Amino acid sequence: MRQHSLVLVSAAVLLAACSSTSPDGEAGHTPPPLTSGTSPGTGSGGPGSGGPGEPRTLAGDLKVPWAVAFLPGGDALVTERDTARLVRVTPSGRKTTVGTVPGVDAQGEGGLLGVAVSPAYTADHLIYLYYTAASDNRVVRATYDGRLGKPEPIVTGIPKGAIHNGGRLAFGPDKMLYITTGETGESGKSQDKGSLGGKILRVTPDGKPAPGNPFGSRVWTYGHRNVQGLAWDDKGRMYATEFGQDRFDEINLIQKGRNYGWPEVEGVGHRKGFTDPLLTWTTDEASPSGLAYADGSLWAAALRGSRLWQIPLDDGKAGRPIARFQDEYGRLRAAVKAPDGALWVTTSNQDGRGDPAPDDDRILTLKPG
């Protein structure tokens, strides 16, 4: 099995960083490669690693399952990007299509993307969806009480494109809704605080700019290329996965009002005014999508990298990433922690870039430790 070098950004490594050229032609800095101490493709990761259990298939025969969000009681709502179907999946793996979301224009990387369940679901029965429409990407909310109600737009005008549509939705510990957007291949949107493209947005449950936002708008952070995953640790720190272009994918520690550099910096730049990532990988190792936090680690689903990355955390600092299940399940899209503590991970082998197995796409479940 192939061994890939990986790139880890830590305080010690940054001191030894070597020079490279950033996308805008200016000198930047990237850390030297490190060699993983584990065997990619194995679940155990070696003695004492606290590795995850072996995945099992919970449900199969799905079509590009893009996002997963849990209802009270443990059932999950799963979006299918290309079909616009919303599927309910029980912890035993039983699937029920609960509706097809109207108005979805599924082309390229667009379609029915993120889903989130209201923190007050037992009282309001609201769910939230992110999808590509005819003229934009948008967030809608709808009642769901076994049947899907009529979606109501709450955030519109998010740029859409054939690529880089963002799409992740998640309620944070503050009960505000966080929305990730892409720059649709037009990198200038990322640095434009007046554009909703290339951002992480923070809004109230009715879609208004959340109190305390840094710019008086929906924008929480900017300078992103295409954020695909969000997670919070047990201290409330927020992390996000981000696709790089040619060199480095990233995990970022997300902090209010920060500029994460795109397109001026890809990876680590050590440049004033920009926030460097916690860690980076080369793009063939990751293309990191969904992100979860469980048992003291971040878990990043890798598309092109075809593996599940475990990133141990120590008080917000990233340890050496560990490649799990490399090349065993193909492209991995979503990663989310279930109410019972298990991880649910979806494959994305039906998205036109994978090699589907007979039961793909699937939801895999595993114990994180």
Coordinates of C-alpha atoms in Angstrom, one line a residue:
M1 CA 0.0 0.0 0.0
R2 CA 1.3 3.4 -0.9
Q3 CA 2.7 5.6 1.9
H4 CA 2.1 9.3 1.4
S5 CA 4.1 12.0 3.2
L6 CA 1.9 14.5 5.1
V7 CA 2.4 18.0 6.2
L8 CA 1.8 19.1 9.8
V9 CA 1.8 22.6 11.0
S10 CA 2.9 23.0 14.6
A11 CA 4.9 25.5 16.5
A12 CA 8.1 23.4 16.2
V13 CA 7.6 22.7 12.5
L14 CA 7.0 26.4 11.7
L15 CA 10.4 27.3 13.1
A16 CA 11.9 24.9 10.5
A17 CA 9.7 26.0 7.6
C18 CA 11.2 26.2 4.2
S19 CA 10.4 28.7 1.4
S20 CA 8.1 28.1 -1.5
T21 CA 6.2 30.2 -4.0
S22 CA 2.6 31.2 -3.2
P23 CA -0.1 31.3 -5.9
D24 CA 0.3 35.1 -6.3
G25 CA 4.0 34.7 -7.0
E26 CA 5.2 36.1 -3.6
A27 CA 7.5 34.0 -1.4
G28 CA 5.6 32.1 1.3
H29 CA 6.6 29.4 3.8
T30 CA 5.5 25.8 4.1
P31 CA 6.6 23.2 6.7
P32 CA 8.7 20.3 5.7
P33 CA 7.1 16.9 5.1
L34 CA 6.7 14.4 7.9
T35 CA 6.3 10.7 7.5
S36 CA 3.2 9.1 9.1
G37 CA 4.0 6.6 11.8
T38 CA 1.0 4.5 11.0
S39 CA 0.0 2.2 8.2
P40 CA -2.6 3.9 6.1
G41 CA -5.6 1.7 5.5
T42 CA -5.5 0.1 8.9
G43 CA -8.0 0.9 11.6
S44 CA -5.7 0.3 14.6
G45 CA -3.0 2.7 13.7
G46 CA -0.4 0.9 15.8
P47 CA 0.0 0.1 19.5
G48 CA -1.4 2.7 21.9
S49 CA -2.8 4.9 19.2
G50 CA -6.3 4.8 20.4
G51 CA -7.5 3.9 16.9
P52 CA -11.1 3.6 15.7
G53 CA -13.0 0.4 15.3
E54 CA -13.5 -1.1 11.9
P55 CA -16.3 0.5 9.9
R56 CA -19.5 -1.4 9.0
T57 CA -22.0 -0.5 6.3
L58 CA -25.1 1.0 8.0
A59 CA -27.0 1.8 4.8
G60 CA -26.3 1.5 1.0
D61 CA -27.6 2.3 -2.4
L62 CA -27.6 6.1 -1.8
K63 CA -26.7 8.7 -4.5
V64 CA -24.0 11.1 -3.4
P65 CA -25.0 11.5 0.3
W66 CA -23.7 14.9 1.0
A67 CA -24.6 15.8 4.6
V68 CA -26.0 14.1 7.7
A69 CA -27.9 15.7 10.6
F70 CA -29.4 14.0 13.6
L71 CA -33.0 14.3 14.9
P72 CA -33.8 13.9 18.6
G73 CA -34.0 10.2 19.2
G74 CA -31.1 9.2 16.9
D75 CA -32.5 9.1 13.4
A76 CA -30.7 11.1 10.8
L77 CA -31.6 13.2 7.8
V78 CA -29.3 12.7 4.8
T79 CA -29.2 14.9 1.7
E80 CA -28.5 13.5 -1.7
R81 CA -26.7 16.1 -3.8
D82 CA -27.8 15.1 -7.3
T83 CA -31.3 13.7 -6.7
A84 CA -32.4 16.5 -4.3
R85 CA -33.9 13.8 -2.1
L86 CA -34.0 14.0 1.7
V87 CA -33.6 10.6 3.3
R88 CA -34.3 9.5 6.9
V89 CA -32.0 6.8 8.2
T90 CA -32.5 5.0 11.5
P91 CA -29.6 3.8 13.7
S92 CA -30.4 0.3 12.4
G93 CA -30.0 1.4 8.8
R94 CA -33.6 1.6 7.6
K95 CA -34.0 4.3 4.9
T96 CA -37.1 6.3 4.1
T97 CA -37.3 9.1 1.5
V98 CA -39.1 11.9 3.2
G99 CA -39.3 14.3 0.3
T100 CA -37.6 15.9 -2.7
V101 CA -36.6 19.5 -2.2
P102 CA -38.1 21.7 -4.8
G103 CA -36.1 24.2 -6.8
V104 CA -32.7 22.4 -6.6
D105 CA -30.5 22.9 -9.7
A106 CA -28.0 20.1 -9.4
Q107 CA -25.2 20.7 -11.8
G108 CA -21.4 20.2 -11.3
E109 CA -20.6 20.4 -7.6
G110 CA -24.0 22.1 -6.9
G111 CA -27.2 20.5 -5.7
L112 CA -28.8 19.6 -2.4
L113 CA -25.9 20.1 0.0
G114 CA -26.0 20.8 3.8
V115 CA -28.7 20.0 6.3
A116 CA -29.0 21.1 10.0
V117 CA -31.6 20.4 12.6
S118 CA -32.8 23.3 14.8
P119 CA -31.5 23.2 18.4
A120 CA -35.1 23.8 19.4
Y121 CA -36.4 21.1 17.2
T122 CA -38.7 19.5 19.8
A123 CA -40.6 22.8 20.0
D124 CA -40.3 24.2 16.4
H125 CA -39.8 21.1 14.2
L126 CA -37.5 23.1 11.9
I127 CA -34.8 21.8 9.7
Y128 CA -32.4 23.8 7.5
L129 CA -31.1 23.0 4.0
Y130 CA -28.5 24.5 1.7
Y131 CA -29.0 24.1 -2.0
T132 CA -28.1 25.4 -5.4
A133 CA -31.0 27.1 -7.1
A134 CA -31.4 28.4 -10.6
S135 CA -29.8 31.8 -9.8
D136 CA -27.9 31.3 -6.5
N137 CA -27.0 29.1 -3.6
R138 CA -29.4 29.6 -0.7
V139 CA -30.4 28.4 2.7
V140 CA -34.0 27.5 3.5
R141 CA -35.8 26.2 6.5
A142 CA -38.8 24.0 6.6
T143 CA -40.9 22.1 9.1
Y144 CA -40.3 18.4 9.3
D145 CA -42.6 16.3 11.4
G146 CA -42.4 13.1 9.4
R147 CA -43.3 15.1 6.3
L148 CA -41.3 17.9 4.7
G149 CA -43.0 21.2 4.8
K150 CA -42.7 24.0 2.2
P151 CA -39.1 25.5 2.3
E152 CA -38.8 29.2 3.3
P153 CA -35.7 31.0 2.0
I154 CA -33.8 32.7 4.8
V155 CA -30.4 33.5 3.1
T156 CA -30.3 34.0 -0.6
G157 CA -27.7 35.5 -3.1
I158 CA -24.8 33.2 -2.2
P159 CA -22.8 32.9 -5.4
K160 CA -23.2 29.6 -7.3
G161 CA -21.0 28.0 -9.9
A162 CA -20.0 24.7 -11.4
I163 CA -17.4 24.3 -8.7
H164 CA -16.8 25.6 -5.1
N165 CA -20.3 26.0 -3.8
G166 CA -19.5 25.5 -0.2
G167 CA -22.6 24.1 1.4
R168 CA -22.0 22.9 5.0
L169 CA -24.6 24.0 7.7
A170 CA -24.1 23.5 11.4
F171 CA -25.5 25.1 14.5
G172 CA -22.8 26.2 16.9
P173 CA -22.7 26.0 20.7
D174 CA -24.1 29.6 20.6
K175 CA -27.2 28.2 18.8
M176 CA -26.4 30.4 15.8
L177 CA -26.3 28.9 12.3
Y178 CA -23.0 28.7 10.5
I179 CA -22.9 28.5 6.7
T180 CA -19.9 27.7 4.6
T181 CA -19.6 29.1 1.1
G182 CA -17.2 28.8 -1.8
E183 CA -15.8 31.4 -4.2
T184 CA -17.2 29.5 -7.3
G185 CA -13.8 29.6 -8.9
E186 CA -13.7 33.4 -8.9
S187 CA -11.1 34.0 -6.2
G188 CA -11.7 37.7 -5.9
K189 CA -14.9 37.0 -4.0
S190 CA -13.0 35.6 -1.1
Q191 CA -11.4 38.9 -0.1
D192 CA -14.5 41.0 -0.8
K193 CA -16.3 41.3 2.5
G194 CA -19.3 42.5 0.5
S195 CA -19.7 39.2 -1.2
L196 CA -21.1 36.1 0.4
G197 CA -18.7 33.9 -1.6
G198 CA -15.6 32.4 0.0
K199 CA -16.8 32.9 3.5
I200 CA -18.1 31.4 6.7
L201 CA -21.4 33.1 7.6
R202 CA -23.0 33.3 11.0
V203 CA -26.7 34.0 11.2
T204 CA -29.7 33.8 13.6
P205 CA -32.2 30.9 13.1
D206 CA -34.2 33.3 10.9
G207 CA -31.2 34.1 8.7
K208 CA -30.4 37.6 9.9
P209 CA -26.8 38.7 10.7
A210 CA -26.1 37.3 14.2
P211 CA -25.4 39.6 17.1
G212 CA -21.7 40.2 17.6
N213 CA -20.7 39.5 14.0
P214 CA -17.5 41.5 13.1
F215 CA -18.6 43.5 10.1
G216 CA -22.3 44.1 10.8
S217 CA -23.2 41.6 8.1
R218 CA -23.6 37.8 7.9
V219 CA -19.9 37.4 7.4
W220 CA -18.0 35.7 10.3
T221 CA -14.7 35.0 8.5
Y222 CA -13.4 35.5 5.0
G223 CA -10.5 34.6 2.7
H224 CA -11.7 31.1 2.1
R225 CA -11.6 29.1 -1.1
N226 CA -14.2 26.3 -0.5
V227 CA -15.0 25.3 3.1
Q228 CA -16.6 21.9 3.3
G229 CA -16.6 20.9 7.0
L230 CA -17.3 22.4 10.4
A231 CA -16.8 21.1 13.9
W232 CA -16.4 22.3 17.5
D233 CA -14.4 20.7 20.2
D234 CA -15.5 20.3 23.8
K235 CA -14.2 23.8 24.7
G236 CA -16.2 25.4 21.9
R237 CA -13.3 26.0 19.6
M238 CA -14.4 26.0 15.9
Y239 CA -12.5 24.2 13.1
A240 CA -13.1 24.0 9.4
T241 CA -11.7 22.0 6.4
E242 CA -10.8 23.8 3.2
F243 CA -9.8 22.7 -0.3
G244 CA -6.6 24.1 -1.6
Q245 CA -5.8 24.6 -5.3
D246 CA -2.6 22.9 -6.4
R247 CA -0.6 22.5 -3.2
F248 CA -2.2 22.5 0.2
D249 CA -5.5 21.6 1.7
E250 CA -6.1 22.9 5.2
I251 CA -7.7 22.6 8.6
N252 CA -8.2 26.0 10.2
L253 CA -9.0 27.1 13.7
I254 CA -11.9 29.6 13.0
Q255 CA -11.9 32.9 14.9
K256 CA -14.1 35.9 14.6
G257 CA -13.3 38.3 11.8
R258 CA -10.1 36.6 10.7
N259 CA -8.9 36.6 7.1
Y260 CA -7.7 33.1 6.0
G261 CA -5.8 34.2 3.1
W262 CA -7.2 32.9 -0.2
P263 CA -6.2 33.7 -2.9
E264 CA -3.2 35.6 -1.5
V265 CA -1.9 32.6 0.4
E266 CA -2.4 28.8 0.0
G267 CA -1.3 26.9 3.0
V268 CA 1.1 28.6 5.5
G269 CA 2.3 32.1 4.5
H270 CA 3.5 33.9 7.7
R271 CA 2.1 37.1 6.2
K272 CA 0.7 39.9 8.2
G273 CA -3.1 40.2 8.1
F274 CA -3.6 36.5 7.3
T275 CA -4.3 33.6 9.6
D276 CA -2.3 30.5 8.9
P277 CA -3.9 27.0 9.1
L278 CA -3.5 24.6 12.0
L279 CA -2.3 22.0 9.5
T280 CA -2.0 21.3 5.8
W281 CA -1.9 18.3 3.5
T282 CA -0.9 18.0 -0.1
T283 CA -4.0 18.0 -2.2
D284 CA -3.6 14.3 -3.3
E285 CA -3.7 13.2 0.3
A286 CA -6.9 14.9 1.3
S287 CA -9.5 17.2 -0.5
P288 CA -11.0 17.3 3.0
S289 CA -14.8 17.4 3.2
G290 CA -16.9 16.6 6.2
L291 CA -15.4 17.2 9.7
A292 CA -16.4 15.8 13.1
Y293 CA -15.0 16.0 16.6
A294 CA -15.0 12.9 18.8
D295 CA -12.9 11.4 21.6
G296 CA -10.3 14.2 21.5
S297 CA -9.7 14.1 17.8
L298 CA -10.9 15.8 14.6
W299 CA -12.0 13.3 11.9
A300 CA -11.8 14.6 8.3
A301 CA -13.4 12.7 5.4
A302 CA -11.1 12.9 2.4
L303 CA -12.4 12.8 -1.2
R304 CA -9.4 12.6 -3.4
G305 CA -7.4 11.2 -0.6
S306 CA -9.8 8.3 -0.1
R307 CA -9.2 8.0 3.6
L308 CA -10.4 9.2 7.0
W309 CA -8.0 11.5 8.7
Q310 CA -7.7 11.5 12.5
I311 CA -6.2 14.6 13.9
P312 CA -5.5 14.4 17.7
L313 CA -6.0 17.7 19.5
D314 CA -4.3 19.0 22.6
D315 CA -5.9 22.2 23.9
G316 CA -6.7 23.4 20.4
K317 CA -3.3 22.4 18.9
A318 CA -3.1 19.7 16.2
G319 CA -1.0 16.6 16.6
R320 CA 0.3 14.4 13.9
P321 CA -2.6 13.4 11.6
I322 CA -3.2 9.6 11.2
A323 CA -4.5 8.1 7.9
R324 CA -7.3 5.6 8.5
F325 CA -8.8 3.1 6.0
Q326 CA -6.8 4.4 3.1
D327 CA -8.2 3.3 -0.3
E328 CA -10.7 0.9 1.4
Y329 CA -13.9 2.7 0.8
G330 CA -13.1 5.2 -2.0
R331 CA -14.1 8.9 -1.7
L332 CA -15.4 10.0 1.7
R333 CA -17.7 13.0 1.9
A334 CA -19.5 13.5 5.2
A335 CA -18.3 12.8 8.8
V336 CA -20.5 13.4 11.8
K337 CA -20.8 12.3 15.3
A338 CA -24.0 10.5 16.2
P339 CA -25.8 10.9 19.5
D340 CA -24.5 7.5 20.7
G341 CA -20.9 8.6 20.1
A342 CA -20.3 6.7 16.9
L343 CA -19.0 8.3 13.7
W344 CA -21.2 8.2 10.6
V345 CA -19.1 8.6 7.4
T346 CA -20.6 8.7 3.8
T347 CA -18.9 7.6 0.6
S348 CA -19.1 9.8 -2.5
N349 CA -18.2 7.3 -5.2
Q350 CA -21.3 8.1 -7.3
D351 CA -20.3 11.7 -7.8
G352 CA -18.6 11.2 -11.2
R353 CA -15.1 11.1 -9.8
G354 CA -15.1 7.7 -8.0
D355 CA -15.2 4.0 -8.7
P356 CA -18.5 2.8 -7.2
A357 CA -18.8 -0.5 -5.4
P358 CA -22.0 -2.4 -6.0
D359 CA -23.7 -1.0 -2.8
D360 CA -22.3 2.6 -3.2
D361 CA -22.9 5.1 -2.0
R362 CA -23.0 4.0 1.6
I363 CA -23.1 5.3 5.1
L364 CA -20.4 3.7 7.2
T365 CA -20.5 3.7 11.0
L366 CA -17.6 3.1 13.4
K367 CA -16.5 3.8 17.0
P368 CA -13.9 6.6 17.1
G369 CA -11.9 5.0 19.9

